[in-house]
Structures are given as structure tokens and as C-alpha cells.
Coordinates of C-alpha atoms and ligand atoms in Angstrom, one line a residue:
L28 CA -20.3 -42.8 9.0
G29 CA -18.7 -40.0 10.8
D30 CA -18.6 -41.7 14.2
I31 CA -16.4 -44.6 13.0
S32 CA -12.8 -43.9 13.8
K33 CA -10.3 -44.6 11.0
T34 CA -7.7 -46.0 13.3
D35 CA -7.4 -49.6 14.4
H36 CA -8.7 -48.8 17.9
P37 CA -12.0 -50.2 19.2
T38 CA -14.8 -48.1 18.0
A39 CA -17.6 -46.8 20.3
L40 CA -20.9 -45.4 19.1
K41 CA -23.2 -43.1 20.9
G42 CA -26.7 -44.2 21.8
E43 CA -29.3 -44.6 19.2
Y44 CA -32.7 -46.3 19.0
L45 CA -32.6 -49.6 17.1
N46 CA -35.1 -52.5 16.9
K47 CA -33.9 -55.5 18.7
A48 CA -35.2 -59.1 19.0
K49 CA -33.5 -61.8 21.1
I50 CA -34.1 -65.1 19.2
A51 CA -32.0 -67.5 21.3
D52 CA -30.7 -67.8 24.9
G53 CA -27.7 -70.1 25.5
G54 CA -28.4 -71.8 22.2
K55 CA -32.1 -72.3 23.0
K56 CA -34.6 -70.7 20.6
Q57 CA -36.8 -68.0 22.0
R58 CA -40.0 -66.5 20.8
K59 CA -39.2 -63.4 18.8
N60 CA -40.3 -60.1 20.2
W61 CA -39.2 -56.9 18.5
T62 CA -38.7 -53.9 20.8
S63 CA -37.2 -50.5 20.3
T64 CA -34.0 -50.3 22.4
W65 CA -31.5 -47.6 23.1
V66 CA -28.2 -49.2 22.0
V67 CA -24.8 -48.0 23.0
L68 CA -21.5 -49.5 21.8
D69 CA -18.8 -49.6 24.5
V70 CA -15.2 -50.7 24.0
T71 CA -15.9 -54.4 24.7
Q72 CA -19.6 -54.7 24.9
L73 CA -22.9 -53.6 23.5
L74 CA -25.4 -52.1 25.9
F75 CA -29.2 -52.3 25.6
Y76 CA -31.2 -49.7 27.5
K77 CA -34.9 -49.5 27.6
E78 CA -34.8 -45.8 27.0
S79 CA -32.2 -43.1 26.4
K80 CA -32.8 -41.5 29.8
Q81 CA -31.9 -44.8 31.4
E82 CA -28.3 -44.3 30.2
A83 CA -28.0 -41.1 32.2
L84 CA -29.5 -42.7 35.3
T85 CA -27.5 -45.9 35.2
N86 CA -24.6 -44.6 37.3
L87 CA -27.0 -43.1 39.9
K88 CA -29.6 -45.8 40.4
P89 CA -28.6 -49.5 40.9
G90 CA -31.8 -50.7 39.3
C91 CA -31.0 -48.9 36.0
K92 CA -28.3 -51.2 34.8
P93 CA -28.5 -52.0 31.1
E94 CA -28.3 -55.4 29.6
G95 CA -24.7 -55.8 28.4
I96 CA -23.6 -58.2 25.6
D97 CA -20.0 -59.4 25.7
L98 CA -18.7 -59.0 22.1
C99 CA -15.5 -61.1 22.6
G100 CA -15.8 -64.0 20.3
A101 CA -19.2 -62.9 18.9
L102 CA -20.3 -63.4 15.3
I103 CA -21.8 -60.5 13.3
E104 CA -23.6 -61.3 10.1
W105 CA -26.3 -59.8 7.9
T106 CA -29.4 -62.0 7.6
T107 CA -32.3 -62.0 5.2
D108 CA -33.9 -65.3 6.3
K109 CA -34.4 -64.7 10.0
S110 CA -36.9 -61.9 9.5
S111 CA -39.3 -60.5 7.1
R112 CA -37.9 -57.1 7.9
K113 CA -35.3 -55.3 5.8
N114 CA -31.8 -54.2 7.1
V115 CA -31.4 -57.0 9.7
F116 CA -28.1 -58.3 11.1
Q117 CA -27.5 -61.0 13.7
I118 CA -25.2 -61.0 16.7
T119 CA -24.3 -64.5 18.1
T120 CA -22.4 -64.3 21.4
S121 CA -19.9 -66.9 22.5
S122 CA -22.4 -68.0 25.1
G123 CA -25.0 -68.8 22.4
N124 CA -27.3 -65.8 22.8
E125 CA -28.7 -64.6 19.4
F126 CA -29.9 -61.1 18.8
L127 CA -31.3 -59.4 15.7
L128 CA -30.8 -55.7 15.2
Q129 CA -32.8 -53.7 12.7
A130 CA -33.4 -50.2 11.5
D131 CA -35.5 -49.0 8.6
N132 CA -32.7 -46.6 7.6
Y133 CA -29.9 -48.5 5.8
T134 CA -27.2 -46.0 6.6
T135 CA -28.0 -46.2 10.3
I136 CA -27.9 -50.0 10.5
C137 CA -24.7 -50.2 8.4
K138 CA -23.0 -47.8 10.8
W139 CA -23.9 -50.1 13.7
H140 CA -23.1 -53.3 11.9
D141 CA -19.6 -52.0 10.8
A142 CA -18.8 -50.5 14.2
I143 CA -19.8 -53.7 16.1
K144 CA -17.9 -55.9 13.7
K145 CA -14.8 -53.6 14.1
T146 CA -15.0 -54.0 17.8
V147 CA -15.3 -57.8 17.6
D148 CA -12.3 -57.9 15.3
S149 CA -10.2 -55.7 17.6
L150 CA -11.1 -57.9 20.6
A151 CA -10.0 -61.0 18.6
R152 CA -6.6 -59.4 17.9
G153 CA -6.2 -58.7 21.6
Ligands
I3P20 C1 -44.0 -63.0 15.2 C2 -44.0 -61.5 14.9 C3 -42.6 -61.1 14.5 C4 -42.2 -61.9 13.3 C5 -42.2 -63.4 13.6 C6 -43.6 -63.9 14.1 O1 -45.3 -63.4 15.6 O2 -45.0 -61.3 14.0 O3 -42.7 -59.7 14.1 O4 -40.9 -61.6 12.9 O5 -41.9 -64.1 12.4 O6 -43.5 -65.2 14.4 P1 -45.8 -63.4 17.2 O7 -45.9 -62.0 17.6 O8 -47.1 -64.1 17.1 O9 -44.8 -64.1 18.0 P2 -40.4 -60.6 11.8 O10 -41.1 -59.3 12.0 O11 -38.9 -60.4 12.0 O12 -40.7 -61.2 10.5 P3 -41.0 -65.4 12.4 O13 -41.7 -66.5 13.2 O14 -40.9 -65.8 10.9 O15 -39.6 -65.1 13.0

């Protein structure tokens, strides 16, 4: 877990491919569709890029903007009943969007779970 800072400051994680499925939009259930996504953790938000190279292009091309999730007031919880897959946690945003994130590698998904949770906690403390 080398990327996680030991201080109380918001944690940011460099990009990595995770499996992502959006299961609700504004509280309304959506059909689940798992896709591999390049995920980057910012100070206040989680960014979803289609591909790693999109991150490099995002500041150059207006059309390359990632999908950003506001982590303020979000809920992060492990789940075993929302998917048949292993190593799944759910992010519920304050606006009622629900995402599942998954990786086959347990260490990888724990790193993301812990860092995102830490960011949410730091945002709650102001
Ligand atoms: C879904 C697809 C998903 C699966 C989901 C299925 O079928 O197989 O991979 O989720 O299960 O409904 P479809 O492609 O026809 O939409 P998991 O892989 O996370 O189990 P679910 O309905 O139990 O969520």
C-alpha cells in the first residue's frame, strides 16, 4: 500500500485499470454493464477515463474529459450481494449514483477502497 500517505491529508492515487459498473443513476436502477476503466483518485473526486492515454490528452482536447464522481458525502462499502464477482466495493454518491468497482487482485482493490474511503473521510472533516 505504498501510495497511501500516512498523514491525515487527502490521498490521491495514480491511474490504474479497474472494472467498473454503474448500477444506479440518481437513485434509479440501471442495467449493469462491467467495463475496464482507467481510474484516477484526485483530492476531491474520482475520475473515470476510458483509457490511460485519455488522461494525458484530457488537458489538450476538450472532448477527452473524464467522468468525475464527487466524493463529498459519498458512501464506500464492500459488497458481496451486488455481484457474483469477488473483491467488489460500492460507491454511492450524495446524488444517488451507485458504482461497483472490482479487481481480481485483492491487494489492488483494497488499496483503492482504503484510499477512496480516506478521501471521503477527509472531505467530511472539512
Ligand atoms: C448481467 C451480466 C453481469 C452480471 C449481472 C447480469 O447480465 O452477466 O456480468 O453481474 O448479474 O444481470 P446482462 O449482460 O444480460 O445484463 P455480475 O458479473 O456482477 O454478477 P446481476 O443481474 O445479478 O447483477
